[in-house]
N, CA, C and O atoms as CSV, one atom per row, in Angstrom:
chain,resi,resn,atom,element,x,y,z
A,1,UNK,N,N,19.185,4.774,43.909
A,1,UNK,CA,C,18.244,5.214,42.918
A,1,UNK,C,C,18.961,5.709,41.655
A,1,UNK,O,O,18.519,5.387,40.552
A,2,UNK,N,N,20.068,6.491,41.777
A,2,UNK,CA,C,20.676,6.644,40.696
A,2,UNK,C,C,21.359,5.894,39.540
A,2,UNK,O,O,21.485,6.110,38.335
A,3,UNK,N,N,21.754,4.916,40.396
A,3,UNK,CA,C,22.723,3.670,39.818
A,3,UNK,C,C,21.513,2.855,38.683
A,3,UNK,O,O,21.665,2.585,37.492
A,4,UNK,N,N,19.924,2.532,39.870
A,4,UNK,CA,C,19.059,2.331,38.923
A,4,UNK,C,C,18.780,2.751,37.609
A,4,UNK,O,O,18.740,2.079,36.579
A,5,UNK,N,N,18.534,4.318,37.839
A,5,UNK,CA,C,18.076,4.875,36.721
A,5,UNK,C,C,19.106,5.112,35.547
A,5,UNK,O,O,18.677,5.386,34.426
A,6,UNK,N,N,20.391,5.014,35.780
A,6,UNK,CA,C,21.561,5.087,34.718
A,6,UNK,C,C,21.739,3.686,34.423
A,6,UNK,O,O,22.334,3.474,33.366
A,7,UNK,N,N,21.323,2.525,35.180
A,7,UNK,CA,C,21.379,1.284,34.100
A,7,UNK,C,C,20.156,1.298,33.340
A,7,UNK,O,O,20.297,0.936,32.172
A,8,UNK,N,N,19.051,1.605,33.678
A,8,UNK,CA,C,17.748,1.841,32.978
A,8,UNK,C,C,18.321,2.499,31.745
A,8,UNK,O,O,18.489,1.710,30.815
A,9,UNK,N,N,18.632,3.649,31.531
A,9,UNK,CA,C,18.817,4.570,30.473
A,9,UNK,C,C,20.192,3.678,29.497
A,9,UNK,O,O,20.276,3.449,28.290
A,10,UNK,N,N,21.065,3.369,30.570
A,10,UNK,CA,C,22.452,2.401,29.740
A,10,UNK,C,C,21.413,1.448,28.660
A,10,UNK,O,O,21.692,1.206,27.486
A,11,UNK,N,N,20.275,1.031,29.318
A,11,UNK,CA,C,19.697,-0.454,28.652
A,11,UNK,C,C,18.909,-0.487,27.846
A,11,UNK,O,O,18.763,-1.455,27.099
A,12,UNK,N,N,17.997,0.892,27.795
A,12,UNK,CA,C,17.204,1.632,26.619
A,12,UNK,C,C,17.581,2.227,25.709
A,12,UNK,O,O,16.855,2.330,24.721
A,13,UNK,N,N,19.386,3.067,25.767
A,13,UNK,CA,C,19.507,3.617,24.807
A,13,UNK,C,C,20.899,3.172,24.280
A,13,UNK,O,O,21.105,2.848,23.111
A,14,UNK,N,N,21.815,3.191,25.248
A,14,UNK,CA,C,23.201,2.950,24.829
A,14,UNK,C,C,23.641,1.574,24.681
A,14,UNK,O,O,24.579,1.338,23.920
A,15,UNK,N,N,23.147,0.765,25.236
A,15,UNK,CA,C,23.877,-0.941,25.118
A,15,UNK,C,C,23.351,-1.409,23.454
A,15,UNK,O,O,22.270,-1.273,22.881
A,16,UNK,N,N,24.104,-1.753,23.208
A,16,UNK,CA,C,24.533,-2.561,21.859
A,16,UNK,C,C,23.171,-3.671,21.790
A,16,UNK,O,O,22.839,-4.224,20.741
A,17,UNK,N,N,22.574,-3.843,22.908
A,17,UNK,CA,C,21.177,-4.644,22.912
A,17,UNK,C,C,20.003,-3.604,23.435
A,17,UNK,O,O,19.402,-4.099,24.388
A,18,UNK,N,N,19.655,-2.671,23.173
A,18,UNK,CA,C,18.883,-1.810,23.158
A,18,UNK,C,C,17.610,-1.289,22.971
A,18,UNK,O,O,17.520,-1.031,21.771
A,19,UNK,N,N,16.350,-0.940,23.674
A,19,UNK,CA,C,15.290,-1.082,23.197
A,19,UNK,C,C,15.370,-0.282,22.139
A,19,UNK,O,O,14.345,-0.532,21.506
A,20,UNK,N,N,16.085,0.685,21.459
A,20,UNK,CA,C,15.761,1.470,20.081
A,20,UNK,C,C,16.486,0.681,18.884
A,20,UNK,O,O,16.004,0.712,17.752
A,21,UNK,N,N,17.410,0.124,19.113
A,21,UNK,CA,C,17.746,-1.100,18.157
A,21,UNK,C,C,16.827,-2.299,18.028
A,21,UNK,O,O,16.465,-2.672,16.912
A,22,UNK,N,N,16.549,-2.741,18.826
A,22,UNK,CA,C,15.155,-3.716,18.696
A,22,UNK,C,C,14.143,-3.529,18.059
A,22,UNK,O,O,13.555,-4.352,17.358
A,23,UNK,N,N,13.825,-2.264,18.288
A,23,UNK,CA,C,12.299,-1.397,17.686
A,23,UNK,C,C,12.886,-1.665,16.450
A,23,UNK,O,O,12.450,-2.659,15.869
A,24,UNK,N,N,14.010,-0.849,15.754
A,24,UNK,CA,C,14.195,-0.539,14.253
A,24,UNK,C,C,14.194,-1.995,13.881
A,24,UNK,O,O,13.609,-2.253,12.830
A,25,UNK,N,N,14.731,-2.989,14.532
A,25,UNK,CA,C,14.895,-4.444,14.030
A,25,UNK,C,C,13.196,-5.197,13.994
A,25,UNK,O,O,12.992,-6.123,13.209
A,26,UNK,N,N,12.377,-4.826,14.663
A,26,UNK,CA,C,10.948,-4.935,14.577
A,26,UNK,C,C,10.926,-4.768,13.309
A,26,UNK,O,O,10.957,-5.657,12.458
A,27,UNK,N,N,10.851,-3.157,13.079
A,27,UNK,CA,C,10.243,-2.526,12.276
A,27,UNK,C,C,10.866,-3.394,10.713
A,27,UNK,O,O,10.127,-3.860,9.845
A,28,UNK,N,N,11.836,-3.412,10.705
A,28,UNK,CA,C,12.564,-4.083,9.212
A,28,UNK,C,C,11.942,-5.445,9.188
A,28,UNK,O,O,11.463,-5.710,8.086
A,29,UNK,N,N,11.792,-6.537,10.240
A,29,UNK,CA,C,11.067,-7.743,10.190
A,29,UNK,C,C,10.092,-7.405,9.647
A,29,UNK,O,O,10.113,-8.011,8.575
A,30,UNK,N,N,9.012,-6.667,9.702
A,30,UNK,CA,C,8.155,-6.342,9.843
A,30,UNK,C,C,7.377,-6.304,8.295
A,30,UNK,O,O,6.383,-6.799,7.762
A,31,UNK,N,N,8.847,-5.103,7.842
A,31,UNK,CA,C,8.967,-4.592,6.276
A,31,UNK,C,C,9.001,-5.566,5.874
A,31,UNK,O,O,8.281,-5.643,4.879
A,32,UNK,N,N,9.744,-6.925,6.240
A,32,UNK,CA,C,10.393,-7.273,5.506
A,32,UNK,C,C,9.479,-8.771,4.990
A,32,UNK,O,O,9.704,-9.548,4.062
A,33,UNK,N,N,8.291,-8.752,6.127
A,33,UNK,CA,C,7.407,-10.155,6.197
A,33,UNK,C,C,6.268,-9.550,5.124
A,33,UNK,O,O,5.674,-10.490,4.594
A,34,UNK,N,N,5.817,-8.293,4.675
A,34,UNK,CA,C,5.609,-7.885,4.256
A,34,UNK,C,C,5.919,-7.612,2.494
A,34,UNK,O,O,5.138,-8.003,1.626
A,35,UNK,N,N,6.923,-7.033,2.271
A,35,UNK,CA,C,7.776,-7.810,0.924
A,35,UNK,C,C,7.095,-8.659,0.703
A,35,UNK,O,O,6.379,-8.588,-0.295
A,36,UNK,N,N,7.048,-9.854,1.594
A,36,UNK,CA,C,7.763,-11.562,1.238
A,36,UNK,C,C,6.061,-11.708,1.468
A,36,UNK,O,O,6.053,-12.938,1.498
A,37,UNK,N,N,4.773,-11.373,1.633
A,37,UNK,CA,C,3.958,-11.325,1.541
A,37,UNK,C,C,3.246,-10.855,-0.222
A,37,UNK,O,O,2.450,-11.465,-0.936
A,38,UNK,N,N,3.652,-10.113,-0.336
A,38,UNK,CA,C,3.421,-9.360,-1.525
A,38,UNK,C,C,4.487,-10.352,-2.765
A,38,UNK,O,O,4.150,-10.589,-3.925
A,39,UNK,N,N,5.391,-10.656,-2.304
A,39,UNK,CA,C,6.248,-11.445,-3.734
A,39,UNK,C,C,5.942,-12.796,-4.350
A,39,UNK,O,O,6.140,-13.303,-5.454
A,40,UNK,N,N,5.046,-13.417,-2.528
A,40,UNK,CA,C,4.145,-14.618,-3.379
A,40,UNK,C,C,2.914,-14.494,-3.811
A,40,UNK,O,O,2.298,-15.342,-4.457
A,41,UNK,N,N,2.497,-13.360,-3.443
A,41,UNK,CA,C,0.824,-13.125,-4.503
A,41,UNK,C,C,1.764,-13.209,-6.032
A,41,UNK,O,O,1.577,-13.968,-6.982
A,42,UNK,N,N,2.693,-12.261,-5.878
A,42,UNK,CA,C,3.088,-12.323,-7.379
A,42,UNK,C,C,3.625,-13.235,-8.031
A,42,UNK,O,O,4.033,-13.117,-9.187
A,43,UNK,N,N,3.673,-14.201,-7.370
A,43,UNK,CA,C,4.206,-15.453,-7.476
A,43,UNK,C,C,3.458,-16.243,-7.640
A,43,UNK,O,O,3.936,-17.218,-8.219
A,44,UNK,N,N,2.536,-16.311,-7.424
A,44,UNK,CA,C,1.500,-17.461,-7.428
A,44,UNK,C,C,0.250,-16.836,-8.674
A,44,UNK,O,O,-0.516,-17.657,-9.178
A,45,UNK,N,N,0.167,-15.350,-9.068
A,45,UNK,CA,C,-0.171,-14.654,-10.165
A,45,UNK,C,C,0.494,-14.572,-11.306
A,45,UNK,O,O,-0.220,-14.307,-12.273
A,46,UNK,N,N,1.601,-14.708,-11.513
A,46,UNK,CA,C,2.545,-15.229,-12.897
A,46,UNK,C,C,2.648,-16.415,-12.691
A,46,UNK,O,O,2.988,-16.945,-13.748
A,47,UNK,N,N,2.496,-17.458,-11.554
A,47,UNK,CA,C,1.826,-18.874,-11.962
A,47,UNK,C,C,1.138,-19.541,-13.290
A,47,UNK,O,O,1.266,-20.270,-14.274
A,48,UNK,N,N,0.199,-18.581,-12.401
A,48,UNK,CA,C,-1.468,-18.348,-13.638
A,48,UNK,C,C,-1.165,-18.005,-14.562
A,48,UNK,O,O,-1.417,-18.737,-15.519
A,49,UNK,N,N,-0.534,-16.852,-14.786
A,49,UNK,CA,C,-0.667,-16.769,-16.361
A,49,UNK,C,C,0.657,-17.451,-17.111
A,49,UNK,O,O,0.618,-17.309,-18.333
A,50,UNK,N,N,1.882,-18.201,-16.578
A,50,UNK,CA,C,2.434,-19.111,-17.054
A,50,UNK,C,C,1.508,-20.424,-17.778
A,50,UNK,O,O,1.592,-20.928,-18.898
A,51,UNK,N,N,0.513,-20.751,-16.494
A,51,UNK,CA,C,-0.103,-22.090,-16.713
A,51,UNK,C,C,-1.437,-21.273,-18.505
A,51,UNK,O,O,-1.493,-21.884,-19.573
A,52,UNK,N,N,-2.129,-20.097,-18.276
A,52,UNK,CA,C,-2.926,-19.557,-19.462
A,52,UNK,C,C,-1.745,-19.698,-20.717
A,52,UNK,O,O,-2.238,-20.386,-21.610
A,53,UNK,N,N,-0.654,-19.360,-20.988
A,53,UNK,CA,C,0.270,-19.261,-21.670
A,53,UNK,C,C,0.569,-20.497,-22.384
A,53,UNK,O,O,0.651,-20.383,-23.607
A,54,UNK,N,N,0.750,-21.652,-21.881
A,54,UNK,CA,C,0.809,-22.770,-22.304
A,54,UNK,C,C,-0.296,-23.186,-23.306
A,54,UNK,O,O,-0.257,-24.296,-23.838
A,55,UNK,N,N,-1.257,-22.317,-23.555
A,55,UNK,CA,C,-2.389,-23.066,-24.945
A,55,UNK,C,C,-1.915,-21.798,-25.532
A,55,UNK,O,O,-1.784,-20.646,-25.118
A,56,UNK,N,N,-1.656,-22.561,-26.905
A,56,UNK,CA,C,-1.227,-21.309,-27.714
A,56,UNK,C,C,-1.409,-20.090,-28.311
A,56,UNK,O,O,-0.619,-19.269,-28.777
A,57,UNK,N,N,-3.377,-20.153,-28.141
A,57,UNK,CA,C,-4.184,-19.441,-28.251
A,57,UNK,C,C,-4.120,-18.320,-27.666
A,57,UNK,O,O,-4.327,-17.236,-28.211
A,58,UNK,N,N,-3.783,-18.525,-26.333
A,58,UNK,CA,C,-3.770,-17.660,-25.394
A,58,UNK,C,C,-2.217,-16.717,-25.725
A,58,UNK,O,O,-2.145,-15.514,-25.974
A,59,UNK,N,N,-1.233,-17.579,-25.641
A,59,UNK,CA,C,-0.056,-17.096,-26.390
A,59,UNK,C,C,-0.259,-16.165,-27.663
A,59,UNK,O,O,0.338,-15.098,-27.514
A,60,UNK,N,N,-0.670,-16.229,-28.400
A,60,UNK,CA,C,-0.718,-15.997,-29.523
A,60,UNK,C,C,-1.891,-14.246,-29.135
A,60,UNK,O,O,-1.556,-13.173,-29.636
A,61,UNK,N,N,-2.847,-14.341,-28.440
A,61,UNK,CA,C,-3.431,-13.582,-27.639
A,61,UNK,C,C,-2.423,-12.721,-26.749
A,61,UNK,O,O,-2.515,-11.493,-26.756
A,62,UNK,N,N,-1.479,-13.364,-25.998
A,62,UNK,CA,C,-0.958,-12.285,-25.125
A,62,UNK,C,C,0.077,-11.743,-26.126
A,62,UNK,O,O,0.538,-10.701,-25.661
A,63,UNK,N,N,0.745,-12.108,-27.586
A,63,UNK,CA,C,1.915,-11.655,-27.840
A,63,UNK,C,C,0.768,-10.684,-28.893
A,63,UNK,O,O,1.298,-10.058,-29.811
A,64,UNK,N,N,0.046,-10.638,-28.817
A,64,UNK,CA,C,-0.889,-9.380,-30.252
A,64,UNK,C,C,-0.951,-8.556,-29.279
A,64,UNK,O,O,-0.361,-7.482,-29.398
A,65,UNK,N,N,-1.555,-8.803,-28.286
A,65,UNK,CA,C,-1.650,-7.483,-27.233
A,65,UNK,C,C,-0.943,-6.729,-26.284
A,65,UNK,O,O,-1.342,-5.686,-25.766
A,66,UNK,N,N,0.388,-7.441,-26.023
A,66,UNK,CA,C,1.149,-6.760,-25.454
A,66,UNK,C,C,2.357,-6.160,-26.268
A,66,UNK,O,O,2.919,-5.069,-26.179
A,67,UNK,N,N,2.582,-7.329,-27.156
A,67,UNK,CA,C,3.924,-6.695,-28.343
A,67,UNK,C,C,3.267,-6.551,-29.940
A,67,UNK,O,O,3.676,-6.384,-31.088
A,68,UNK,N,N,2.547,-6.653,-29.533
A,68,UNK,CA,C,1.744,-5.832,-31.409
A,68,UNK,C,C,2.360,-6.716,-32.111
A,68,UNK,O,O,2.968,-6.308,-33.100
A,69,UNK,N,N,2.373,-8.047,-31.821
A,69,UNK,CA,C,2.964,-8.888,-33.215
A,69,UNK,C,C,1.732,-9.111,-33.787
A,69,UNK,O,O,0.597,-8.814,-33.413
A,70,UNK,N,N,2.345,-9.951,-35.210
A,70,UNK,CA,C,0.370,-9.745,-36.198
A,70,UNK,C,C,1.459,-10.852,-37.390
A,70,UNK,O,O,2.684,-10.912,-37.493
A,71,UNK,N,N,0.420,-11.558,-38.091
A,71,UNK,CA,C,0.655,-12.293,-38.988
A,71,UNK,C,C,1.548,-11.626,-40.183
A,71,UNK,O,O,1.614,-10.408,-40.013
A,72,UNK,N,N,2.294,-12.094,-41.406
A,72,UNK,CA,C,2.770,-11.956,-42.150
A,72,UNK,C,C,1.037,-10.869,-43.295
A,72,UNK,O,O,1.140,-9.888,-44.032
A,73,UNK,N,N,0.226,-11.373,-43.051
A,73,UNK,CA,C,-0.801,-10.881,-44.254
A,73,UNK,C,C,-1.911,-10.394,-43.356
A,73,UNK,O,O,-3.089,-10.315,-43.705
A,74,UNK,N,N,-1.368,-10.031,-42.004
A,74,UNK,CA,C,-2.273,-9.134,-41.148
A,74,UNK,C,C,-1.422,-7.068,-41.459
A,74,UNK,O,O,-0.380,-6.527,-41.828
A,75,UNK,N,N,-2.750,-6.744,-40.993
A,75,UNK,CA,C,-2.423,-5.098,-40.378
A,75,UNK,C,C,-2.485,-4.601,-39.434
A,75,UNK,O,O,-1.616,-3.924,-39.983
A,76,UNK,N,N,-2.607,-4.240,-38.603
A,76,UNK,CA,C,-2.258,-3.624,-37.234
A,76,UNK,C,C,-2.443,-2.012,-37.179
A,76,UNK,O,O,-1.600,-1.129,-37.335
A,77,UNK,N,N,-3.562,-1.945,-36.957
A,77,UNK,CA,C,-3.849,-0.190,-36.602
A,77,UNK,C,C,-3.983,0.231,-35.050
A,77,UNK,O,O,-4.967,-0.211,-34.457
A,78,UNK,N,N,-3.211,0.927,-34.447
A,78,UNK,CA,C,-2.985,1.015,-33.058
A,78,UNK,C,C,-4.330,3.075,-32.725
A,78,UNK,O,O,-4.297,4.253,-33.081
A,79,UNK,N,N,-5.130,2.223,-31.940
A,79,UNK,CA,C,-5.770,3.551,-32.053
A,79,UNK,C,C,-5.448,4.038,-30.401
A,79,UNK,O,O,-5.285,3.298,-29.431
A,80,UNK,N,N,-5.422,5.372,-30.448
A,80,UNK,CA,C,-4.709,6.064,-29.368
A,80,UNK,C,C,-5.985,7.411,-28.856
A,80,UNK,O,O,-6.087,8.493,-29.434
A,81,UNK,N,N,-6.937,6.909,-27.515
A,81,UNK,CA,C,-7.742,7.898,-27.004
A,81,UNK,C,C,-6.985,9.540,-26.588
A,81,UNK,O,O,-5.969,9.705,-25.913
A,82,UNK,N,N,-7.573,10.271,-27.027
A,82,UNK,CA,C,-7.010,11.547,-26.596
A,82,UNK,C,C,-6.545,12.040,-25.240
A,82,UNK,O,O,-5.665,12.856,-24.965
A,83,UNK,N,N,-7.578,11.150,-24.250
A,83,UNK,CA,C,-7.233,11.381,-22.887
A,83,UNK,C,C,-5.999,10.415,-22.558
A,83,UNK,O,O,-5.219,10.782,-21.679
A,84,UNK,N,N,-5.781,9.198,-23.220
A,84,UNK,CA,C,-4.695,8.094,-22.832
A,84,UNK,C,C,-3.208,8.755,-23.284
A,84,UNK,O,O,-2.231,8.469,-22.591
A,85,UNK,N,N,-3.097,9.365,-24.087
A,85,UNK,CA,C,-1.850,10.057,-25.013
A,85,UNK,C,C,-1.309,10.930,-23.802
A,85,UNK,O,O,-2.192,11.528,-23.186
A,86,UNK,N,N,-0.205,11.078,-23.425
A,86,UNK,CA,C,0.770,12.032,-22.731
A,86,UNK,C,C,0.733,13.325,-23.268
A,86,UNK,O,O,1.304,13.376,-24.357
A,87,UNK,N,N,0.124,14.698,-22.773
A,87,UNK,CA,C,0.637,15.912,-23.602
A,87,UNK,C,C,1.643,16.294,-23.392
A,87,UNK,O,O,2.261,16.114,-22.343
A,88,UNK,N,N,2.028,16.918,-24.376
A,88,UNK,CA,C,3.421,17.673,-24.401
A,88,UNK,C,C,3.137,19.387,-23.863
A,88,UNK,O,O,2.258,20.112,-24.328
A,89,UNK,N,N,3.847,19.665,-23.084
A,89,UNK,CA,C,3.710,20.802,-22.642
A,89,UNK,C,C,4.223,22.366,-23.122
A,89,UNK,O,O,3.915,23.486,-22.716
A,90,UNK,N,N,5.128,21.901,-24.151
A,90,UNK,CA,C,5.672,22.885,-25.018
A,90,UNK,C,C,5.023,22.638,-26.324
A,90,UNK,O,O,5.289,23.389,-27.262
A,91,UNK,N,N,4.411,21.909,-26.434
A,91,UNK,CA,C,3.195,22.122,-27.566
A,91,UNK,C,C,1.742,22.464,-27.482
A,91,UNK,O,O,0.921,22.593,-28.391
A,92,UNK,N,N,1.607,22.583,-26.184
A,92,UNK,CA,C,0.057,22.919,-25.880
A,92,UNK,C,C,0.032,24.673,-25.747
A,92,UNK,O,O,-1.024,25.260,-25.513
């Protein structure tokens, strides 16, 4: 009975093939199918807006609104909600 229960414990905790090494190796597969779950939504979502990007319209649309570019004989007034603005805490 003893011999049993000390290979039991050798085989759960101490052998180099181990049920607590296995678990953590689960667990990282796991993480890791996960990742790789999440990187092709994003992948297949900058697809899309690669393929929107290609009419220039749209281009011309995403570069006014994300980088504030504007024509040579345009203006550009950036309006800023009071609640959207960051306060400063040594000024309040």
């Amino acid at each position: 009975m003893l011999i049993i229960l000390l290979f039991v414990i050798w085989m759960l905790f101490l052998d180099t093939n181990s049920w607590l090494i296995h678990r953590e190796l689960d667990q990282e597969i796991q993480e890791l199918e996960e990742n790789k779950e999440y990187y092709i939504k994003e992948i297949v979502k900058d697809q899309k807006n690669i393929k929107t990007l290609k009419d220039s319209g749209e281009l011309e649309k995403f570069a006014r609104e994300e980088y504030f570019m504007k024509r040579d004989n345009e203006e550009i007034y950036i309006i800023e909600y009071e609640d959207s603005v960051t306060k400063n805490k040594n000024n309040d």
